[in-house]
Structure formats: structure tokens, C-alpha cells
Amino acid sequence: CQLMSRKFKTAFAASDDDRVITGIHDGGLIPRVREVDGVAVRGFEIRIGGGTSIMPRVAPTLYEFVEADNGDYIKVIEAVLRIYDRQDQLRRNRARARIKVLVDSIGMDAFRAMVDEELAGDWVAQRDYDVARLSVLPDEEAHALSLPVPEGLPQADAGDADFARFLDSSVHAQRQAGFSTVEVRVPRGDLTVEQFRGLAAISREFSGGHARTTIQQNLVLRWVRDEAVFAVWQRLGEIGLGSSGADEVRDVVSCPGSDSCRLAITSSMGLNRAIEERVSAMDITDPLTRRIHIKMSGCPNGCSQHHIANIGFYGASLKVGDRTLPAYVPHVGGQYEGGEVALGQRLKVRLPAKRVPEAVSRWIRFYEADRLEGEEFNAFVARVGVPAFEDQVRDLALPVEYSPD
């Protein structure tokens, strides 16, 4: 794999909700169950050739069903990698050296024929695809159940509005009675050393020593006993991570941008902070508006997944006389929830960075004022059209004057 033309990103979903967004990965696997001779057989739907960047594509399906427990899915992925590795024409241009370029150029039917032929090769018999041997599956449930039930835990007051809001947005009941999952909102995906240590202590005490990252730059604590949720919230608050609103409109996602990335054109983390402050100041209470997702990248490469946000931006620049100003190109109407992935539409405006928070505010209020009853943001975009969103911010795009501030 070290000698392949470029990276190959793989994502495994756990349900049809597809929370890992398999559609934007080089290889995506979604669990499926099929009845074979009266027996339920576990497997995966395999998708190949997704990605964002300057050539965004949603991965098409290679196979609707490939068995899991016999290791067939590993064979298929290896066949895909072997084919990808042999495509020397992709190595000539690093920007296009991704498997999505191959799939896009020849089509999925032709690519599937290549995989079928590859799977007929002698190499398959030389491998051991024993899933039990290869799997590493820690039993988090058994470990969580073995821990003693904490005693003397503080409990919330009935009228604690802040905790009620946290419960509503960031706590979800597990299938196992008596346990909850707590999603920790991490602003800008940025944690200090002290916060990391605090999270480790909370995890050891309340969630069996395990935590998981999410594709939204947040952290998830599983196996938290219901009676301990309030104590966890209090402890999170002590390290500055007790805010509500995980996966909501003010839970803005960005890449590191020019703070640390040599490819970045703009400071996307700076814009993240500015938009979060503007949206928070709007005091949004409408449930549909809270479901809007905002993402921004510091360049067109799309590390923040701006293509699939309801409102997304990528970093660009504007020439003002002999100076260059940071700017952003907006997209609207992207989708990634509920197992559906759709790319947003790019607006024909380029906004100076300092004016982007105002643009976001205008689009949100435009949606709230003109939507139909129960109409979600993407449905509103489809109905009114991209030009209507452009009209809302044309005055913000031009004229531009340079200011050191």
C-alpha cells in the first residue's frame, strides 16, 4: 500500500443510517443480511470510487451483497486494491491519482468486470481470509457491565434548562436498557492537553475507558449509565466541553486550514469560530433550522466535506488592486444524513472571508422567512433555486476594498 499512486480510504457503516458517509470514500461497506437456503447470511454492500476534492463523486455500488463471515469482502477489497495499484496512468498526475478517476472514466460496469476477472486469479488461493483470525473486537458491553455502579452521583434539578438542552441534543438512549451514549461537542475539533486528560478521566470513570471519534469532529462516550449522565455533563463542563448542540447548526465543521496546512488558502478554523459566534448570537430555537449543517475547507480539496453540507464553503482568494484577500466560494444543498449522500450546488459568488458570517445569517433567515410548513433546508433550496441564494448576498461579494482589519 505504501507504493500505491495515492491513498485509499475505507469506511464501514453499522446500519443504513451510514453515519460514516461511505459514499465519499474510496471504498465503503454497508451491512446487509440476505437469506440463503433459509439461513440469514451476513454481508456487505460494497461501494467504490467516492471522494470530494476538486472532482467530487458519490461512490457507486460495486456489489449489492458480498458475504462477511467467510472473508469474501476482504477478497473483493484486495482485488480492488490490486487493480488500482496497476493503473500506472494515474501516477502521472497526483491530483487525479485516485480510484474515483478510474471508476468515473470507464464506468462501474467495466470496473466490476475487472474485479470479477481479478478474483479469478491464482492469488486468491494463496491468502488466508479467516475473519476470526483477523478480527479485533473488544467486548465493550461485557466490560461496561462488569464495572460497579457509581454511588452518590449528583442528580439534575427538574428545572435545569441547560441540562435539558444537553439531553435533547447530545444524549441518546442505547438499545441496552439503562445505558446512554453521550456525544461531546468539540468546537472546531480542537482540544487542549488538559481537555484530553479530563476526557480520559471521564471515560475511565463512566464509559469503560473507551471513547469514539465521529465524522463531525466530536467524541462519543458509550455505555454511560443513565443515572450518571448528569455527572458526566457536569464533569464535561469543568473542562469546557459541556455545551449542547452536537450535530446542530452551531456545531460547525472545518479543516485545520492555513493554521497548519501548507495547501490551505484561508484560515478555515478562524471562519469556523466567526460563524459559530454569529449563529450562537442568533439564538436559534427552531428545530428545522437547528438541523442545518455548516462546513468549510481552507482550499478546494474538501477535507471538511463542504461539498455535502447544507451550507458549505471552500477557501479561495480575491484580487484587490495589488493585494490578495482571503475569500470563500459557497455551496448549498448538500446531504449526508439518513444514508443519502448528495453534493451541494456551487453559487456563482465569491465572498470575502470577513463577510461570510453575514451571508450565513442572511441565508438562515431567508430560509426561516420563506419556507413552507415543515420544509427542510435542502427542499427549500431545491424549490427556490440557487440564484435566489446568490441574490441574498450579491452586495456582500462586491465591491471589495482592502483594509488591514
Short mmCIF file of C-alpha atoms in Angstrom, two decimals:
data_model
loop_
_atom_site.label_atom_id
_atom_site.label_comp_id
_atom_site.label_asym_id
_atom_site.label_seq_id
_atom_site.Cartn_x
_atom_site.Cartn_y
_atom_site.Cartn_z
CA CYS A 1 0.00 0.00 0.00
CA GLN A 2 2.91 2.37 0.58
CA LEU A 3 3.71 2.26 -3.14
CA MET A 4 0.21 2.88 -4.49
CA SER A 5 -0.34 6.03 -6.51
CA ARG A 6 -2.39 7.69 -3.75
CA LYS A 7 -4.30 6.91 -0.57
CA PHE A 8 -7.30 4.60 -0.39
CA LYS A 9 -9.79 5.49 2.34
CA THR A 10 -12.16 2.79 3.59
CA ALA A 11 -15.27 3.23 5.72
CA PHE A 12 -17.52 0.63 7.40
CA ALA A 13 -21.07 1.63 8.25
CA ALA A 14 -23.02 -0.11 11.03
CA SER A 15 -26.53 0.50 9.67
CA ASP A 16 -28.48 2.04 6.80
CA ASP A 17 -28.04 5.42 8.51
CA ASP A 18 -24.46 5.27 7.18
CA ARG A 19 -23.01 7.64 9.76
CA VAL A 20 -19.51 7.23 8.29
CA ILE A 21 -20.70 8.51 4.87
CA THR A 22 -19.44 5.60 2.77
CA GLY A 23 -20.43 7.46 -0.39
CA ILE A 24 -17.47 9.85 -0.19
CA HIS A 25 -14.84 7.18 0.43
CA ASP A 26 -12.66 5.21 -1.97
CA GLY A 27 -14.20 2.06 -0.54
CA GLY A 28 -17.37 1.87 1.52
CA LEU A 29 -19.06 -1.14 3.11
CA ILE A 30 -22.66 -1.12 4.37
CA PRO A 31 -24.02 -4.12 6.31
CA ARG A 32 -26.61 -6.29 4.61
CA VAL A 33 -28.38 -9.54 5.51
CA ARG A 34 -29.55 -11.92 2.81
CA GLU A 35 -31.42 -15.20 3.16
CA VAL A 36 -29.54 -18.11 1.55
CA ASP A 37 -31.20 -21.55 1.66
CA GLY A 38 -33.37 -20.38 4.51
CA VAL A 39 -30.43 -19.09 6.55
CA ALA A 40 -29.72 -15.43 7.28
CA VAL A 41 -26.24 -14.64 5.94
CA ARG A 42 -24.38 -11.51 6.91
CA GLY A 43 -22.60 -9.45 4.30
CA PHE A 44 -21.86 -6.03 2.89
CA GLU A 45 -22.89 -3.84 0.02
CA ILE A 46 -19.58 -2.58 -1.37
CA ARG A 47 -19.24 0.85 -2.94
CA ILE A 48 -16.10 2.02 -4.74
CA GLY A 49 -14.93 5.35 -6.11
CA GLY A 50 -16.27 8.14 -3.90
CA GLY A 51 -14.43 11.28 -2.86
CA THR A 52 -14.60 15.04 -2.54
CA SER A 53 -11.81 17.48 -3.52
CA ILE A 54 -11.77 19.11 -6.98
CA MET A 55 -13.62 16.16 -8.51
CA PRO A 56 -16.35 15.23 -6.03
CA ARG A 57 -18.07 11.92 -6.68
CA VAL A 58 -20.54 9.76 -4.77
CA ALA A 59 -19.35 6.14 -4.83
CA PRO A 60 -21.44 3.78 -6.99
CA THR A 61 -22.18 0.22 -5.89
CA LEU A 62 -19.71 -2.45 -6.98
CA TYR A 63 -21.62 -5.39 -5.48
CA GLU A 64 -25.01 -5.38 -3.78
CA PHE A 65 -24.02 -8.25 -1.48
CA VAL A 66 -20.72 -9.87 -0.55
CA GLU A 67 -20.52 -12.34 2.33
CA ALA A 68 -18.82 -11.18 5.51
CA ASP A 69 -18.19 -14.14 7.80
CA ASN A 70 -16.34 -16.19 5.16
CA GLY A 71 -14.00 -13.28 4.36
CA ASP A 72 -15.27 -12.66 0.83
CA TYR A 73 -15.45 -8.92 1.44
CA ILE A 74 -11.72 -8.86 2.19
CA LYS A 75 -11.01 -10.67 -1.10
CA VAL A 76 -13.03 -8.10 -3.01
CA ILE A 77 -11.27 -5.15 -1.42
CA GLU A 78 -7.89 -6.73 -2.11
CA ALA A 79 -8.89 -7.27 -5.75
CA VAL A 80 -9.87 -3.60 -5.97
CA LEU A 81 -6.54 -2.53 -4.49
CA ARG A 82 -4.58 -4.78 -6.87
CA ILE A 83 -6.34 -3.24 -9.85
CA TYR A 84 -5.84 0.28 -8.55
CA ASP A 85 -2.15 -0.33 -7.93
CA ARG A 86 -1.60 -1.36 -11.57
CA GLN A 87 -3.09 1.80 -13.07
CA ASP A 88 0.19 3.50 -13.97
CA GLN A 89 -1.63 6.18 -15.95
CA LEU A 90 -3.00 7.54 -12.67
CA ARG A 91 0.51 8.14 -11.36
CA ARG A 92 1.26 10.78 -13.98
CA ASN A 93 -0.87 13.41 -12.24
CA ARG A 94 -1.02 13.29 -8.45
CA ALA A 95 -4.20 15.39 -8.38
CA ARG A 96 -6.02 12.70 -10.37
CA ALA A 97 -4.35 9.62 -8.92
CA ARG A 98 -7.44 8.35 -7.08
CA ILE A 99 -9.55 5.32 -7.79
CA LYS A 100 -12.61 7.53 -8.34
CA VAL A 101 -10.93 8.82 -11.51
CA LEU A 102 -10.62 5.28 -12.87
CA VAL A 103 -14.21 4.36 -11.98
CA ASP A 104 -15.50 7.63 -13.40
CA SER A 105 -13.60 7.22 -16.68
CA ILE A 106 -14.53 3.60 -17.50
CA GLY A 107 -17.83 3.27 -15.62
CA MET A 108 -18.80 0.88 -12.85
CA ASP A 109 -19.85 -1.95 -15.19
CA ALA A 110 -16.39 -2.07 -16.76
CA PHE A 111 -14.72 -1.77 -13.37
CA ARG A 112 -16.87 -4.60 -12.00
CA ALA A 113 -15.74 -6.79 -14.89
CA MET A 114 -12.13 -6.02 -13.95
CA VAL A 115 -12.79 -7.06 -10.35
CA ASP A 116 -14.54 -10.27 -11.42
CA GLU A 117 -11.54 -11.17 -13.55
CA GLU A 118 -9.12 -10.32 -10.75
CA LEU A 119 -10.99 -12.54 -8.30
CA ALA A 120 -10.46 -15.48 -10.66
CA GLY A 121 -6.68 -15.17 -10.25
CA ASP A 122 -4.40 -17.68 -8.54
CA TRP A 123 -3.52 -15.20 -5.77
CA VAL A 124 -6.88 -15.77 -4.04
CA ALA A 125 -5.96 -19.35 -3.06
CA GLN A 126 -2.70 -18.13 -1.55
CA ARG A 127 -4.39 -15.99 1.10
CA ASP A 128 -5.94 -16.76 4.46
CA TYR A 129 -9.18 -14.80 4.83
CA ASP A 130 -10.20 -16.22 8.19
CA VAL A 131 -12.21 -13.35 9.67
CA ALA A 132 -11.96 -14.72 13.21
CA ARG A 133 -8.17 -14.69 12.98
CA LEU A 134 -8.03 -11.15 11.59
CA SER A 135 -10.70 -9.53 13.76
CA VAL A 136 -10.05 -7.46 16.86
CA LEU A 137 -13.37 -6.99 18.64
CA PRO A 138 -13.12 -5.82 22.25
CA ASP A 139 -16.24 -6.69 24.20
CA GLU A 140 -17.18 -3.21 25.41
CA GLU A 141 -20.55 -4.40 26.65
CA ALA A 142 -19.13 -7.08 28.94
CA HIS A 143 -16.56 -4.64 30.27
CA ALA A 144 -19.16 -1.94 30.92
CA LEU A 145 -21.47 -4.35 32.71
CA SER A 146 -18.63 -5.55 34.90
CA LEU A 147 -17.95 -2.09 36.31
CA PRO A 148 -19.51 -1.22 39.67
CA VAL A 149 -22.49 1.10 39.67
CA PRO A 150 -21.30 4.53 40.87
CA GLU A 151 -22.78 5.65 44.15
CA GLY A 152 -23.68 9.11 45.42
CA LEU A 153 -23.94 10.64 41.95
CA PRO A 154 -25.41 14.16 41.70
CA GLN A 155 -28.78 14.44 40.01
CA ALA A 156 -30.21 17.31 37.97
CA ASP A 157 -32.83 19.72 39.25
CA ALA A 158 -36.16 19.43 37.45
CA GLY A 159 -35.89 22.97 36.10
CA ASP A 160 -32.29 22.84 34.81
CA ALA A 161 -32.83 24.18 31.27
CA ASP A 162 -29.17 23.88 30.23
CA PHE A 163 -29.03 20.20 31.13
CA ALA A 164 -32.38 19.57 29.46
CA ARG A 165 -31.00 21.10 26.26
CA PHE A 166 -27.90 18.91 26.53
CA LEU A 167 -30.08 15.83 26.97
CA ASP A 168 -32.14 16.74 23.93
CA SER A 169 -29.22 17.32 21.57
CA SER A 170 -26.34 15.22 22.81
CA VAL A 171 -27.63 12.18 24.71
CA HIS A 172 -29.17 9.12 23.07
CA ALA A 173 -30.58 6.00 24.69
CA GLN A 174 -28.76 2.80 23.81
CA ARG A 175 -30.54 -0.39 22.83
CA GLN A 176 -29.30 -1.82 26.12
CA ALA A 177 -31.68 -0.69 28.85
CA GLY A 178 -30.14 1.60 31.44
CA PHE A 179 -27.34 2.94 29.25
CA SER A 180 -26.91 6.07 27.15
CA THR A 181 -24.49 7.41 24.57
CA VAL A 182 -23.17 10.93 25.19
CA GLU A 183 -21.83 12.94 22.25
CA VAL A 184 -19.26 15.52 23.33
CA ARG A 185 -19.30 18.60 21.13
CA VAL A 186 -15.71 19.63 20.38
CA PRO A 187 -15.67 23.16 18.88
CA ARG A 188 -13.55 23.14 15.71
CA GLY A 189 -12.40 19.64 16.62
CA ASP A 190 -9.74 21.33 18.74
CA LEU A 191 -8.76 20.00 22.17
CA THR A 192 -6.17 21.16 24.68
CA VAL A 193 -3.91 18.80 26.62
CA GLU A 194 -5.94 19.47 29.76
CA GLN A 195 -9.18 18.63 27.97
CA PHE A 196 -7.73 15.39 26.63
CA ARG A 197 -6.68 14.37 30.12
CA GLY A 198 -10.06 15.35 31.51
CA LEU A 199 -11.84 13.31 28.83
CA ALA A 200 -9.63 10.32 29.60
CA ALA A 201 -10.56 10.52 33.28
CA ILE A 202 -14.28 10.84 32.48
CA SER A 203 -14.07 7.92 30.07
CA ARG A 204 -12.33 5.68 32.58
CA GLU A 205 -14.87 6.50 35.27
CA PHE A 206 -18.09 6.47 33.28
CA SER A 207 -17.73 4.69 29.92
CA GLY A 208 -15.39 1.79 30.49
CA GLY A 209 -12.28 3.59 29.31
CA HIS A 210 -13.43 3.81 25.68
CA ALA A 211 -14.31 6.81 23.50
CA ARG A 212 -15.01 7.09 19.79
CA THR A 213 -14.49 9.89 17.33
CA THR A 214 -17.24 10.96 14.94
CA ILE A 215 -17.10 12.25 11.41
CA GLN A 216 -18.37 15.56 12.85
CA GLN A 217 -15.12 16.08 14.84
CA ASN A 218 -16.86 15.17 18.08
CA LEU A 219 -16.31 12.41 20.64
CA VAL A 220 -18.78 9.77 21.75
CA LEU A 221 -18.88 8.16 25.18
CA ARG A 222 -20.84 4.91 25.12
CA TRP A 223 -22.09 2.71 27.95
CA VAL A 224 -22.78 5.64 30.26
CA ARG A 225 -25.30 4.58 32.88
CA ASP A 226 -28.44 6.69 32.76
CA GLU A 227 -28.06 7.77 36.37
CA ALA A 228 -24.53 9.04 35.59
CA VAL A 229 -25.39 11.28 32.62
CA PHE A 230 -25.81 14.41 34.74
CA ALA A 231 -22.47 13.79 36.47
CA VAL A 232 -20.79 13.33 33.08
CA TRP A 233 -22.28 16.62 31.88
CA GLN A 234 -21.01 18.40 34.96
CA ARG A 235 -17.53 16.96 34.52
CA LEU A 236 -17.53 17.93 30.84
CA GLY A 237 -18.49 21.46 31.82
CA GLU A 238 -15.49 21.66 34.13
CA ILE A 239 -13.17 21.20 31.13
CA GLY A 240 -15.13 23.46 28.77
CA LEU A 241 -16.87 20.68 26.82
CA GLY A 242 -20.34 20.66 28.32
CA SER A 243 -22.11 22.70 25.64
CA SER A 244 -25.19 21.33 23.92
CA GLY A 245 -25.93 21.32 20.20
CA ALA A 246 -23.90 18.36 18.92
CA ASP A 247 -24.54 17.87 15.18
CA GLU A 248 -26.67 21.00 15.06
CA VAL A 249 -26.34 24.28 13.20
CA ARG A 250 -23.75 25.81 15.51
CA ASP A 251 -21.67 22.63 15.55
CA VAL A 252 -19.64 23.97 12.62
CA VAL A 253 -17.00 21.74 11.00
CA SER A 254 -13.77 22.90 9.38
CA CYS A 255 -10.40 21.56 8.35
CA PRO A 256 -7.26 22.98 10.03
CA GLY A 257 -6.82 25.45 7.16
CA SER A 258 -3.83 27.72 6.98
CA ASP A 259 -3.23 27.32 10.72
CA SER A 260 -1.24 24.19 9.92
CA CYS A 261 -1.87 23.01 6.35
CA ARG A 262 0.55 24.04 3.60
CA LEU A 263 -2.13 23.50 0.93
CA ALA A 264 -4.66 25.84 2.52
CA ILE A 265 -5.51 29.22 1.07
CA THR A 266 -7.55 30.53 4.00
CA SER A 267 -7.91 30.17 7.76
CA SER A 268 -10.95 27.91 7.84
CA MET A 269 -10.72 27.47 11.62
CA GLY A 270 -10.91 31.21 12.02
CA LEU A 271 -14.03 31.31 9.89
CA ASN A 272 -15.43 28.39 11.87
CA ARG A 273 -15.10 30.41 15.07
CA ALA A 274 -16.68 33.50 13.47
CA ILE A 275 -19.66 31.58 12.09
CA GLU A 276 -20.22 29.73 15.35
CA GLU A 277 -20.27 33.04 17.22
CA ARG A 278 -22.71 34.58 14.72
CA VAL A 279 -25.05 31.57 14.73
CA SER A 280 -24.95 31.34 18.53
CA ALA A 281 -25.85 35.02 18.77
CA MET A 282 -28.90 34.35 16.56
CA ASP A 283 -30.30 32.21 19.42
CA ILE A 284 -31.89 29.71 17.05
CA THR A 285 -34.68 27.68 18.63
CA ASP A 286 -36.46 26.42 15.50
CA PRO A 287 -35.98 22.61 15.26
CA LEU A 288 -35.69 22.59 11.45
CA THR A 289 -33.11 25.38 11.42
CA ARG A 290 -31.07 23.62 14.07
CA ARG A 291 -30.73 20.68 11.66
CA ILE A 292 -28.71 22.75 9.15
CA HIS A 293 -25.08 21.65 8.84
CA ILE A 294 -22.32 24.16 8.01
CA LYS A 295 -18.82 23.15 6.89
CA MET A 296 -15.83 24.96 5.43
CA SER A 297 -12.49 23.97 3.93
CA GLY A 298 -9.40 26.13 3.54
CA CYS A 299 -9.00 25.11 -0.11
CA PRO A 300 -10.97 23.20 -2.80
CA ASN A 301 -9.68 19.82 -1.56
CA GLY A 302 -12.64 19.44 0.76
CA CYS A 303 -11.16 17.98 3.94
CA SER A 304 -14.10 19.36 5.91
CA GLN A 305 -16.57 17.72 3.45
CA HIS A 306 -18.01 21.10 2.45
CA HIS A 307 -19.48 19.52 -0.69
CA ILE A 308 -22.09 17.60 1.33
CA ALA A 309 -23.03 20.28 3.86
CA ASN A 310 -26.34 22.12 3.73
CA ILE A 311 -24.17 25.25 3.61
CA GLY A 312 -20.55 24.71 2.64
CA PHE A 313 -17.54 26.85 1.71
CA TYR A 314 -14.09 26.33 0.29
CA GLY A 315 -11.20 28.74 0.55
CA ALA A 316 -10.21 30.92 -2.40
CA SER A 317 -8.86 34.44 -2.91
CA LEU A 318 -9.79 37.82 -4.35
CA LYS A 319 -7.50 40.32 -6.03
CA VAL A 320 -7.98 43.89 -4.84
CA GLY A 321 -5.51 46.13 -6.62
CA ASP A 322 -2.08 44.74 -5.87
CA ARG A 323 -3.32 42.79 -2.83
CA THR A 324 -4.87 39.35 -2.39
CA LEU A 325 -7.70 38.87 0.10
CA PRO A 326 -8.98 35.58 1.56
CA ALA A 327 -12.36 34.60 0.19
CA TYR A 328 -14.78 31.69 0.08
CA VAL A 329 -16.91 30.03 -2.59
CA PRO A 330 -20.24 28.80 -1.16
CA HIS A 331 -22.27 25.67 -1.83
CA VAL A 332 -25.84 24.90 -0.73
CA GLY A 333 -27.99 21.80 -0.66
CA GLY A 334 -25.52 19.05 0.22
CA GLN A 335 -26.74 15.96 2.05
CA TYR A 336 -25.18 13.14 4.08
CA GLU A 337 -27.71 12.05 6.70
CA GLY A 338 -30.03 9.06 6.69
CA GLY A 339 -27.86 7.06 4.31
CA GLU A 340 -28.28 9.52 1.45
CA VAL A 341 -25.32 11.43 0.03
CA ALA A 342 -25.74 14.35 -2.36
CA LEU A 343 -23.32 17.04 -3.49
CA GLY A 344 -24.27 20.66 -2.92
CA GLN A 345 -24.59 23.21 -5.72
CA ARG A 346 -21.94 25.89 -6.07
CA LEU A 347 -23.06 29.51 -6.03
CA LYS A 348 -21.70 31.95 -8.58
CA VAL A 349 -20.42 34.37 -5.97
CA ARG A 350 -17.10 34.69 -4.18
CA LEU A 351 -17.36 36.18 -0.71
CA PRO A 352 -14.59 37.99 1.19
CA ALA A 353 -13.84 35.96 4.30
CA LYS A 354 -14.98 38.65 6.73
CA ARG A 355 -18.41 38.80 5.08
CA VAL A 356 -19.16 35.07 5.20
CA PRO A 357 -20.79 35.09 8.68
CA GLU A 358 -23.23 37.75 7.47
CA ALA A 359 -24.01 35.63 4.41
CA VAL A 360 -24.76 32.62 6.59
CA SER A 361 -27.03 34.71 8.79
CA ARG A 362 -28.94 36.01 5.75
CA TRP A 363 -29.44 32.54 4.27
CA ILE A 364 -30.72 31.15 7.55
CA ARG A 365 -33.21 34.00 7.98
CA PHE A 366 -34.20 33.72 4.30
CA TYR A 367 -34.99 30.05 4.86
CA GLU A 368 -36.94 30.70 8.05
CA ALA A 369 -38.98 33.52 6.49
CA ASP A 370 -39.86 31.94 3.11
CA ARG A 371 -40.06 28.19 3.67
CA LEU A 372 -43.25 26.17 3.50
CA GLU A 373 -44.72 24.45 6.54
CA GLY A 374 -42.32 21.71 7.64
CA GLU A 375 -40.00 22.30 4.68
CA GLU A 376 -36.42 21.25 5.37
CA PHE A 377 -33.47 23.34 4.20
CA ASN A 378 -32.49 21.23 1.19
CA ALA A 379 -36.08 21.04 -0.02
CA PHE A 380 -36.20 24.83 0.26
CA VAL A 381 -33.01 25.12 -1.80
CA ALA A 382 -34.47 22.88 -4.49
CA ARG A 383 -37.70 24.87 -4.61
CA VAL A 384 -36.37 28.44 -4.68
CA GLY A 385 -33.20 27.64 -6.64
CA VAL A 386 -29.55 28.62 -6.28
CA PRO A 387 -30.00 32.08 -7.91
CA ALA A 388 -32.24 33.10 -5.01
CA PHE A 389 -29.40 32.36 -2.59
CA GLU A 390 -26.98 34.30 -4.78
CA ASP A 391 -29.33 37.30 -4.75
CA GLN A 392 -29.32 37.35 -0.97
CA VAL A 393 -25.56 38.06 -0.86
CA ARG A 394 -24.62 39.84 -4.08
CA ASP A 395 -23.91 43.06 -2.21
CA LEU A 396 -21.50 41.17 0.03
CA ALA A 397 -19.47 39.94 -2.93
CA LEU A 398 -18.72 43.34 -4.44
CA PRO A 399 -17.31 45.93 -4.18
CA VAL A 400 -14.33 44.93 -2.08
CA GLU A 401 -11.88 47.33 -0.54
CA TYR A 402 -8.65 46.36 1.19
CA SER A 403 -8.42 47.01 4.91
CA PRO A 404 -5.70 45.84 7.27
CA ASP A 405 -8.50 44.95 9.72
#
